mmCIF file with all atom_site columns, C-alpha atoms in Angstrom:
data_model
loop_
_atom_site.group_PDB
_atom_site.id
_atom_site.type_symbol
_atom_site.label_atom_id
_atom_site.label_alt_id
_atom_site.label_comp_id
_atom_site.label_asym_id
_atom_site.label_entity_id
_atom_site.label_seq_id
_atom_site.pdbx_PDB_ins_code
_atom_site.Cartn_x
_atom_site.Cartn_y
_atom_site.Cartn_z
_atom_site.occupancy
_atom_site.B_iso_or_equiv
_atom_site.pdbx_formal_charge
_atom_site.auth_seq_id
_atom_site.auth_comp_id
_atom_site.auth_asym_id
_atom_site.auth_atom_id
_atom_site.pdbx_PDB_model_num
ATOM 1   C CA . UNK A 1 1   ? -13.645 5.649   15.255  1.00 73.00 ? 1432 UNK A CA 1
ATOM 2   C CA . UNK A 1 2   ? -14.750 6.004   11.611  1.00 87.00 ? 1433 UNK A CA 1
ATOM 3   C CA . UNK A 1 3   ? -13.912 9.507   10.424  1.00 88.00 ? 1434 UNK A CA 1
ATOM 4   C CA . UNK A 1 4   ? -14.604 9.182   6.687   1.00 91.00 ? 1435 UNK A CA 1
ATOM 5   C CA . UNK A 1 5   ? -17.588 7.433   5.211   1.00 84.00 ? 1436 UNK A CA 1
ATOM 6   C CA . UNK A 1 6   ? -18.094 4.715   2.667   1.00 87.00 ? 1437 UNK A CA 1
ATOM 7   C CA . UNK A 1 7   ? -16.545 4.974   -0.816  1.00 88.00 ? 1438 UNK A CA 1
ATOM 8   C CA . UNK A 1 8   ? -14.115 7.792   0.005   1.00 92.00 ? 1439 UNK A CA 1
ATOM 9   C CA . UNK A 1 9   ? -11.735 8.261   -2.956  1.00 94.00 ? 1440 UNK A CA 1
ATOM 10  C CA . UNK A 1 10  ? -14.114 6.407   -5.283  1.00 94.00 ? 1441 UNK A CA 1
ATOM 11  C CA . UNK A 1 11  ? -12.533 6.636   -8.730  1.00 91.00 ? 1442 UNK A CA 1
ATOM 12  C CA . UNK A 1 12  ? -9.832  9.105   -7.646  1.00 95.00 ? 1443 UNK A CA 1
ATOM 13  C CA . UNK A 1 13  ? -7.368  9.815   -10.451 1.00 95.00 ? 1444 UNK A CA 1
ATOM 14  C CA . UNK A 1 14  ? -4.745  11.762  -8.505  1.00 95.00 ? 1445 UNK A CA 1
ATOM 15  C CA . UNK A 1 15  ? -3.918  13.794  -5.444  1.00 96.00 ? 1446 UNK A CA 1
ATOM 16  C CA . UNK A 1 16  ? -3.083  12.893  -1.867  1.00 96.00 ? 1447 UNK A CA 1
ATOM 17  C CA . UNK A 1 17  ? -5.212  12.322  1.224   1.00 97.00 ? 1448 UNK A CA 1
ATOM 18  C CA . UNK A 1 18  ? -4.166  11.612  4.810   1.00 98.00 ? 1449 UNK A CA 1
ATOM 19  C CA . UNK A 1 19  ? -6.855  10.410  7.246   1.00 98.00 ? 1450 UNK A CA 1
ATOM 20  C CA . UNK A 1 20  ? -6.137  10.329  10.979  1.00 97.00 ? 1451 UNK A CA 1
ATOM 21  C CA . UNK A 1 21  ? -8.706  7.638   11.673  1.00 96.00 ? 1452 UNK A CA 1
ATOM 22  C CA . UNK A 1 22  ? -10.609 4.734   10.145  1.00 97.00 ? 1453 UNK A CA 1
ATOM 23  C CA . UNK A 1 23  ? -12.538 4.766   6.854   1.00 97.00 ? 1454 UNK A CA 1
ATOM 24  C CA . UNK A 1 24  ? -15.837 3.034   6.202   1.00 95.00 ? 1455 UNK A CA 1
ATOM 25  C CA . UNK A 1 25  ? -16.501 0.369   3.590   1.00 95.00 ? 1456 UNK A CA 1
ATOM 26  C CA . UNK A 1 26  ? -15.121 0.423   0.057   1.00 95.00 ? 1457 UNK A CA 1
ATOM 27  C CA . UNK A 1 27  ? -12.290 2.833   0.849   1.00 95.00 ? 1458 UNK A CA 1
ATOM 28  C CA . UNK A 1 28  ? -10.406 3.775   -2.357  1.00 95.00 ? 1459 UNK A CA 1
ATOM 29  C CA . UNK A 1 29  ? -12.690 1.635   -4.518  1.00 95.00 ? 1460 UNK A CA 1
ATOM 30  C CA . UNK A 1 30  ? -11.690 2.110   -8.166  1.00 95.00 ? 1461 UNK A CA 1
ATOM 31  C CA . UNK A 1 31  ? -8.743  4.275   -7.091  1.00 96.00 ? 1462 UNK A CA 1
ATOM 32  C CA . UNK A 1 32  ? -6.760  4.937   -10.229 1.00 95.00 ? 1463 UNK A CA 1
ATOM 33  C CA . UNK A 1 33  ? -4.091  7.351   -9.107  1.00 95.00 ? 1464 UNK A CA 1
ATOM 34  C CA . UNK A 1 34  ? -4.511  8.850   -5.637  1.00 96.00 ? 1465 UNK A CA 1
ATOM 35  C CA . UNK A 1 35  ? -1.953  8.378   -2.882  1.00 96.00 ? 1466 UNK A CA 1
ATOM 36  C CA . UNK A 1 36  ? -3.460  7.994   0.566   1.00 97.00 ? 1467 UNK A CA 1
ATOM 37  C CA . UNK A 1 37  ? -2.813  6.918   4.140   1.00 98.00 ? 1468 UNK A CA 1
ATOM 38  C CA . UNK A 1 38  ? -5.604  5.796   6.473   1.00 98.00 ? 1469 UNK A CA 1
ATOM 39  C CA . UNK A 1 39  ? -5.555  4.133   9.890   1.00 98.00 ? 1470 UNK A CA 1
ATOM 40  C CA . UNK A 1 40  ? -7.984  1.314   9.095   1.00 97.00 ? 1471 UNK A CA 1
ATOM 41  C CA . UNK A 1 41  ? -10.758 0.382   6.663   1.00 97.00 ? 1472 UNK A CA 1
ATOM 42  C CA . UNK A 1 42  ? -14.075 -1.388  6.566   1.00 96.00 ? 1473 UNK A CA 1
ATOM 43  C CA . UNK A 1 43  ? -14.901 -4.214  4.162   1.00 97.00 ? 1474 UNK A CA 1
ATOM 44  C CA . UNK A 1 44  ? -13.921 -4.147  0.464   1.00 97.00 ? 1475 UNK A CA 1
ATOM 45  C CA . UNK A 1 45  ? -11.013 -1.673  0.748   1.00 96.00 ? 1476 UNK A CA 1
ATOM 46  C CA . UNK A 1 46  ? -9.129  -1.065  -2.527  1.00 96.00 ? 1477 UNK A CA 1
ATOM 47  C CA . UNK A 1 47  ? -11.797 -2.972  -4.442  1.00 96.00 ? 1478 UNK A CA 1
ATOM 48  C CA . UNK A 1 48  ? -11.296 -2.723  -8.239  1.00 95.00 ? 1479 UNK A CA 1
ATOM 49  C CA . UNK A 1 49  ? -8.256  -0.491  -7.708  1.00 95.00 ? 1480 UNK A CA 1
ATOM 50  C CA . UNK A 1 50  ? -6.404  0.267   -10.959 1.00 94.00 ? 1481 UNK A CA 1
ATOM 51  C CA . UNK A 1 51  ? -3.661  2.644   -9.799  1.00 94.00 ? 1482 UNK A CA 1
ATOM 52  C CA . UNK A 1 52  ? -2.314  4.768   -6.987  1.00 95.00 ? 1483 UNK A CA 1
ATOM 53  C CA . UNK A 1 53  ? -0.863  3.903   -3.602  1.00 96.00 ? 1484 UNK A CA 1
ATOM 54  C CA . UNK A 1 54  ? -2.781  3.120   -0.416  1.00 98.00 ? 1485 UNK A CA 1
ATOM 55  C CA . UNK A 1 55  ? -1.243  2.701   3.050   1.00 98.00 ? 1486 UNK A CA 1
ATOM 56  C CA . UNK A 1 56  ? -3.398  1.228   5.825   1.00 99.00 ? 1487 UNK A CA 1
ATOM 57  C CA . UNK A 1 57  ? -1.924  1.642   9.315   1.00 99.00 ? 1488 UNK A CA 1
ATOM 58  C CA . UNK A 1 58  ? -4.481  -0.584  11.020  1.00 97.00 ? 1489 UNK A CA 1
ATOM 59  C CA . UNK A 1 59  ? -6.870  -3.417  10.393  1.00 96.00 ? 1490 UNK A CA 1
ATOM 60  C CA . UNK A 1 60  ? -9.007  -3.907  7.314   1.00 97.00 ? 1491 UNK A CA 1
ATOM 61  C CA . UNK A 1 61  ? -12.360 -5.495  6.833   1.00 97.00 ? 1492 UNK A CA 1
ATOM 62  C CA . UNK A 1 62  ? -12.903 -8.564  4.681   1.00 97.00 ? 1493 UNK A CA 1
ATOM 63  C CA . UNK A 1 63  ? -12.509 -8.779  0.898   1.00 98.00 ? 1494 UNK A CA 1
ATOM 64  C CA . UNK A 1 64  ? -9.635  -6.278  0.677   1.00 98.00 ? 1495 UNK A CA 1
ATOM 65  C CA . UNK A 1 65  ? -8.258  -5.844  -2.878  1.00 97.00 ? 1496 UNK A CA 1
ATOM 66  C CA . UNK A 1 66  ? -11.092 -7.729  -4.616  1.00 96.00 ? 1497 UNK A CA 1
ATOM 67  C CA . UNK A 1 67  ? -10.690 -7.150  -8.343  1.00 94.00 ? 1498 UNK A CA 1
ATOM 68  C CA . UNK A 1 68  ? -7.471  -5.160  -7.901  1.00 95.00 ? 1499 UNK A CA 1
ATOM 69  C CA . UNK A 1 69  ? -5.744  -4.751  -11.274 1.00 93.00 ? 1500 UNK A CA 1
ATOM 70  C CA . UNK A 1 70  ? -3.298  -1.913  -10.600 1.00 93.00 ? 1501 UNK A CA 1
ATOM 71  C CA . UNK A 1 71  ? -1.661  0.183   -7.931  1.00 94.00 ? 1502 UNK A CA 1
ATOM 72  C CA . UNK A 1 72  ? -0.054  -0.898  -4.676  1.00 95.00 ? 1503 UNK A CA 1
ATOM 73  C CA . UNK A 1 73  ? -1.311  -1.120  -1.109  1.00 97.00 ? 1504 UNK A CA 1
ATOM 74  C CA . UNK A 1 74  ? 0.739   -1.507  2.045   1.00 98.00 ? 1505 UNK A CA 1
ATOM 75  C CA . UNK A 1 75  ? -1.198  -2.877  5.028   1.00 99.00 ? 1506 UNK A CA 1
ATOM 76  C CA . UNK A 1 76  ? -0.003  -3.052  8.632   1.00 99.00 ? 1507 UNK A CA 1
ATOM 77  C CA . UNK A 1 77  ? -0.810  -6.629  9.661   1.00 98.00 ? 1508 UNK A CA 1
ATOM 78  C CA . UNK A 1 78  ? -0.762  -6.220  13.420  1.00 95.00 ? 1509 UNK A CA 1
ATOM 79  C CA . UNK A 1 79  ? -2.645  -9.441  14.219  1.00 96.00 ? 1510 UNK A CA 1
ATOM 80  C CA . UNK A 1 80  ? -1.112  -11.598 11.452  1.00 97.00 ? 1511 UNK A CA 1
ATOM 81  C CA . UNK A 1 81  ? -4.574  -12.286 9.997   1.00 97.00 ? 1512 UNK A CA 1
ATOM 82  C CA . UNK A 1 82  ? -4.623  -9.922  7.013   1.00 98.00 ? 1513 UNK A CA 1
ATOM 83  C CA . UNK A 1 83  ? -4.165  -12.734 4.471   1.00 97.00 ? 1514 UNK A CA 1
ATOM 84  C CA . UNK A 1 84  ? -7.517  -14.161 5.601   1.00 97.00 ? 1515 UNK A CA 1
ATOM 85  C CA . UNK A 1 85  ? -9.246  -10.811 5.077   1.00 97.00 ? 1516 UNK A CA 1
ATOM 86  C CA . UNK A 1 86  ? -7.650  -10.147 1.681   1.00 98.00 ? 1517 UNK A CA 1
ATOM 87  C CA . UNK A 1 87  ? -9.213  -11.407 -1.540  1.00 96.00 ? 1518 UNK A CA 1
ATOM 88  C CA . UNK A 1 88  ? -6.222  -12.950 -3.290  1.00 94.00 ? 1519 UNK A CA 1
ATOM 89  C CA . UNK A 1 89  ? -8.032  -13.997 -6.462  1.00 94.00 ? 1520 UNK A CA 1
ATOM 90  C CA . UNK A 1 90  ? -6.335  -11.092 -8.280  1.00 92.00 ? 1521 UNK A CA 1
ATOM 91  C CA . UNK A 1 91  ? -3.863  -9.851  -5.660  1.00 95.00 ? 1522 UNK A CA 1
ATOM 92  C CA . UNK A 1 92  ? -0.504  -11.101 -4.429  1.00 94.00 ? 1523 UNK A CA 1
ATOM 93  C CA . UNK A 1 93  ? 0.891   -10.517 -0.941  1.00 97.00 ? 1524 UNK A CA 1
ATOM 94  C CA . UNK A 1 94  ? 4.584   -9.844  -0.375  1.00 96.00 ? 1525 UNK A CA 1
ATOM 95  C CA . UNK A 1 95  ? 6.828   -8.781  2.487   1.00 96.00 ? 1526 UNK A CA 1
ATOM 96  C CA . UNK A 1 96  ? 8.181   -5.250  2.575   1.00 97.00 ? 1527 UNK A CA 1
ATOM 97  C CA . UNK A 1 97  ? 11.916  -5.847  2.374   1.00 96.00 ? 1528 UNK A CA 1
ATOM 98  C CA . UNK A 1 98  ? 14.513  -3.567  3.941   1.00 97.00 ? 1529 UNK A CA 1
ATOM 99  C CA . UNK A 1 99  ? 15.832  -1.200  1.262   1.00 96.00 ? 1530 UNK A CA 1
ATOM 100 C CA . UNK A 1 100 ? 19.306  -2.764  1.216   1.00 96.00 ? 1531 UNK A CA 1
ATOM 101 C CA . UNK A 1 101 ? 17.848  -6.234  0.702   1.00 96.00 ? 1532 UNK A CA 1
ATOM 102 C CA . UNK A 1 102 ? 15.538  -5.101  -2.110  1.00 95.00 ? 1533 UNK A CA 1
ATOM 103 C CA . UNK A 1 103 ? 18.432  -3.342  -3.843  1.00 93.00 ? 1534 UNK A CA 1
ATOM 104 C CA . UNK A 1 104 ? 20.650  -6.443  -3.517  1.00 95.00 ? 1535 UNK A CA 1
ATOM 105 C CA . UNK A 1 105 ? 18.011  -8.965  -4.635  1.00 93.00 ? 1536 UNK A CA 1
ATOM 106 C CA . UNK A 1 106 ? 16.133  -7.232  -7.432  1.00 89.00 ? 1537 UNK A CA 1
ATOM 107 C CA . UNK A 1 107 ? 17.054  -4.993  -10.356 1.00 87.00 ? 1538 UNK A CA 1
ATOM 108 C CA . UNK A 1 108 ? 15.108  -1.713  -10.338 1.00 83.00 ? 1539 UNK A CA 1
ATOM 109 C CA . UNK A 1 109 ? 13.259  -2.739  -13.494 1.00 77.00 ? 1540 UNK A CA 1
ATOM 110 C CA . UNK A 1 110 ? 11.441  -5.388  -11.426 1.00 79.00 ? 1541 UNK A CA 1
ATOM 111 C CA . UNK A 1 111 ? 10.377  -3.043  -8.639  1.00 81.00 ? 1542 UNK A CA 1
ATOM 112 C CA . UNK A 1 112 ? 6.703   -2.228  -8.477  1.00 73.00 ? 1543 UNK A CA 1
ATOM 113 C CA . UNK A 1 113 ? 7.392   1.424   -7.781  1.00 69.00 ? 1544 UNK A CA 1
ATOM 114 C CA . UNK A 1 114 ? 6.918   4.537   -9.867  1.00 63.00 ? 1545 UNK A CA 1
ATOM 115 C CA . UNK A 1 115 ? 9.984   6.416   -11.035 1.00 59.00 ? 1546 UNK A CA 1
ATOM 116 C CA . UNK A 1 116 ? 10.689  9.361   -8.721  1.00 58.00 ? 1547 UNK A CA 1
ATOM 117 C CA . UNK A 1 117 ? 11.380  12.200  -11.130 1.00 54.00 ? 1548 UNK A CA 1
ATOM 118 C CA . UNK A 1 118 ? 12.475  14.506  -8.274  1.00 61.00 ? 1549 UNK A CA 1
ATOM 119 C CA . UNK A 1 119 ? 15.166  11.999  -7.288  1.00 60.00 ? 1550 UNK A CA 1
ATOM 120 C CA . UNK A 1 120 ? 16.926  11.866  -10.656 1.00 63.00 ? 1551 UNK A CA 1
ATOM 121 C CA . UNK A 1 121 ? 14.619  9.267   -12.198 1.00 67.00 ? 1552 UNK A CA 1
ATOM 122 C CA . UNK A 1 122 ? 15.510  6.544   -9.712  1.00 75.00 ? 1553 UNK A CA 1
ATOM 123 C CA . UNK A 1 123 ? 12.885  4.206   -8.378  1.00 84.00 ? 1554 UNK A CA 1
ATOM 124 C CA . UNK A 1 124 ? 12.350  4.201   -4.639  1.00 91.00 ? 1555 UNK A CA 1
ATOM 125 C CA . UNK A 1 125 ? 12.336  0.960   -2.666  1.00 94.00 ? 1556 UNK A CA 1
ATOM 126 C CA . UNK A 1 126 ? 9.136   -0.196  -0.997  1.00 96.00 ? 1557 UNK A CA 1
ATOM 127 C CA . UNK A 1 127 ? 10.594  0.724   2.377   1.00 97.00 ? 1558 UNK A CA 1
ATOM 128 C CA . UNK A 1 128 ? 11.422  4.253   1.189   1.00 95.00 ? 1559 UNK A CA 1
ATOM 129 C CA . UNK A 1 129 ? 7.936   4.736   -0.258  1.00 95.00 ? 1560 UNK A CA 1
ATOM 130 C CA . UNK A 1 130 ? 6.151   3.309   2.779   1.00 97.00 ? 1561 UNK A CA 1
ATOM 131 C CA . UNK A 1 131 ? 8.193   5.086   5.440   1.00 98.00 ? 1562 UNK A CA 1
ATOM 132 C CA . UNK A 1 132 ? 8.049   8.355   3.508   1.00 96.00 ? 1563 UNK A CA 1
ATOM 133 C CA . UNK A 1 133 ? 4.258   8.215   3.299   1.00 97.00 ? 1564 UNK A CA 1
ATOM 134 C CA . UNK A 1 134 ? 3.932   7.424   7.002   1.00 98.00 ? 1565 UNK A CA 1
ATOM 135 C CA . UNK A 1 135 ? 6.255   10.355  7.810   1.00 98.00 ? 1566 UNK A CA 1
ATOM 136 C CA . UNK A 1 136 ? 4.104   12.659  5.671   1.00 98.00 ? 1567 UNK A CA 1
ATOM 137 C CA . UNK A 1 137 ? 0.954   11.273  7.303   1.00 98.00 ? 1568 UNK A CA 1
ATOM 138 C CA . UNK A 1 138 ? 2.406   12.137  10.706  1.00 99.00 ? 1569 UNK A CA 1
ATOM 139 C CA . UNK A 1 139 ? 3.476   15.598  9.538   1.00 99.00 ? 1570 UNK A CA 1
ATOM 140 C CA . UNK A 1 140 ? 0.004   16.381  8.138   1.00 98.00 ? 1571 UNK A CA 1
ATOM 141 C CA . UNK A 1 141 ? -2.154  14.774  10.854  1.00 98.00 ? 1572 UNK A CA 1
ATOM 142 C CA . UNK A 1 142 ? -0.094  14.384  14.038  1.00 98.00 ? 1573 UNK A CA 1
ATOM 143 C CA . UNK A 1 143 ? -1.217  10.742  14.103  1.00 98.00 ? 1574 UNK A CA 1
ATOM 144 C CA . UNK A 1 144 ? -0.208  8.889   17.257  1.00 98.00 ? 1575 UNK A CA 1
ATOM 145 C CA . UNK A 1 145 ? -0.354  5.614   15.304  1.00 98.00 ? 1576 UNK A CA 1
ATOM 146 C CA . UNK A 1 146 ? 2.125   6.902   12.718  1.00 99.00 ? 1577 UNK A CA 1
ATOM 147 C CA . UNK A 1 147 ? 4.373   8.297   15.458  1.00 99.00 ? 1578 UNK A CA 1
ATOM 148 C CA . UNK A 1 148 ? 4.490   4.905   17.219  1.00 99.00 ? 1579 UNK A CA 1
ATOM 149 C CA . UNK A 1 149 ? 5.226   2.992   14.001  1.00 99.00 ? 1580 UNK A CA 1
ATOM 150 C CA . UNK A 1 150 ? 8.039   5.364   13.058  1.00 99.00 ? 1581 UNK A CA 1
ATOM 151 C CA . UNK A 1 151 ? 9.534   5.218   16.570  1.00 99.00 ? 1582 UNK A CA 1
ATOM 152 C CA . UNK A 1 152 ? 9.898   1.427   16.262  1.00 99.00 ? 1583 UNK A CA 1
ATOM 153 C CA . UNK A 1 153 ? 10.392  1.283   12.496  1.00 99.00 ? 1584 UNK A CA 1
ATOM 154 C CA . UNK A 1 154 ? 12.303  -2.008  12.173  1.00 96.00 ? 1585 UNK A CA 1
ATOM 155 C CA . UNK A 1 155 ? 9.652   -3.920  14.100  1.00 98.00 ? 1586 UNK A CA 1
ATOM 156 C CA . UNK A 1 156 ? 6.847   -2.081  12.313  1.00 99.00 ? 1587 UNK A CA 1
ATOM 157 C CA . UNK A 1 157 ? 8.251   -2.646  8.808   1.00 98.00 ? 1588 UNK A CA 1
ATOM 158 C CA . UNK A 1 158 ? 8.270   -6.422  9.159   1.00 98.00 ? 1589 UNK A CA 1
ATOM 159 C CA . UNK A 1 159 ? 4.521   -6.385  9.906   1.00 98.00 ? 1590 UNK A CA 1
ATOM 160 C CA . UNK A 1 160 ? 3.600   -4.539  6.725   1.00 99.00 ? 1591 UNK A CA 1
ATOM 161 C CA . UNK A 1 161 ? 2.264   -6.539  3.801   1.00 98.00 ? 1592 UNK A CA 1
ATOM 162 C CA . UNK A 1 162 ? 2.577   -5.293  0.239   1.00 97.00 ? 1593 UNK A CA 1
ATOM 163 C CA . UNK A 1 163 ? -0.538  -5.966  -1.849  1.00 97.00 ? 1594 UNK A CA 1
ATOM 164 C CA . UNK A 1 164 ? -0.227  -5.793  -5.613  1.00 94.00 ? 1595 UNK A CA 1
ATOM 165 C CA . UNK A 1 165 ? -2.089  -7.181  -8.606  1.00 93.00 ? 1596 UNK A CA 1
ATOM 166 C CA . UNK A 1 166 ? -1.143  -10.736 -9.501  1.00 89.00 ? 1597 UNK A CA 1
ATOM 167 C CA . UNK A 1 167 ? -0.855  -9.729  -13.166 1.00 75.00 ? 1598 UNK A CA 1
ATOM 168 C CA . UNK A 1 168 ? 2.088   -7.438  -12.301 1.00 59.00 ? 1599 UNK A CA 1
ATOM 169 C CA . UNK A 1 169 ? 3.917   -10.359 -10.721 1.00 51.00 ? 1600 UNK A CA 1
ATOM 170 C CA . UNK A 1 170 ? 3.209   -12.638 -13.680 1.00 48.00 ? 1601 UNK A CA 1
ATOM 171 C CA . UNK A 1 171 ? 4.458   -10.040 -16.155 1.00 46.00 ? 1602 UNK A CA 1
ATOM 172 C CA . UNK A 1 172 ? 7.715   -9.618  -14.220 1.00 50.00 ? 1603 UNK A CA 1
ATOM 173 C CA . UNK A 1 173 ? 8.249   -13.393 -14.112 1.00 49.00 ? 1604 UNK A CA 1
ATOM 174 C CA . UNK A 1 174 ? 7.647   -13.586 -17.873 1.00 44.00 ? 1605 UNK A CA 1
ATOM 175 C CA . UNK A 1 175 ? 10.154  -10.796 -18.501 1.00 42.00 ? 1606 UNK A CA 1
ATOM 176 C CA . UNK A 1 176 ? 12.761  -12.605 -16.367 1.00 47.00 ? 1607 UNK A CA 1
ATOM 177 C CA . UNK A 1 177 ? 12.301  -15.796 -18.405 1.00 50.00 ? 1608 UNK A CA 1
ATOM 178 C CA . UNK A 1 178 ? 12.725  -13.991 -21.715 1.00 43.00 ? 1609 UNK A CA 1
ATOM 179 C CA . UNK A 1 179 ? 15.781  -11.910 -20.855 1.00 42.00 ? 1610 UNK A CA 1
#
């Protein structure tokens, strides 16, 4: 059920896109600022991504996040096999923590989230970002997949994997050591 072709959002520098279906290969390649939700991708999704936020509500092809140096992706790992399809040479995989746990465990300065200017300059937790984007995806597309995930949010959240550049993690660890 591919509804958008190969290389959609190639080099995007901003904006939002919500796709009620699966994208072809190289979805969001070289994305440097767009925010998007899609229900699955072909091979090489988020390849060479330098910025932006990508949410994938279904399976991905192989080599996801190859060369990723910026931005964040959240992938629904329904079959528990995403780590085998992700290229982790430059990307790190993390769990999406419940908001309360993220707030308790990590100072905001270590969160990999943009500052939300509309919310008084506070950073949003991963759960807030992810759930908010899925809610907007549902509102814009009427997606049955999004509706089902939101209806069983606690069980859905634990299956999401956060994908971020390894360099971001190394920088945060270095900052912790110094201060």
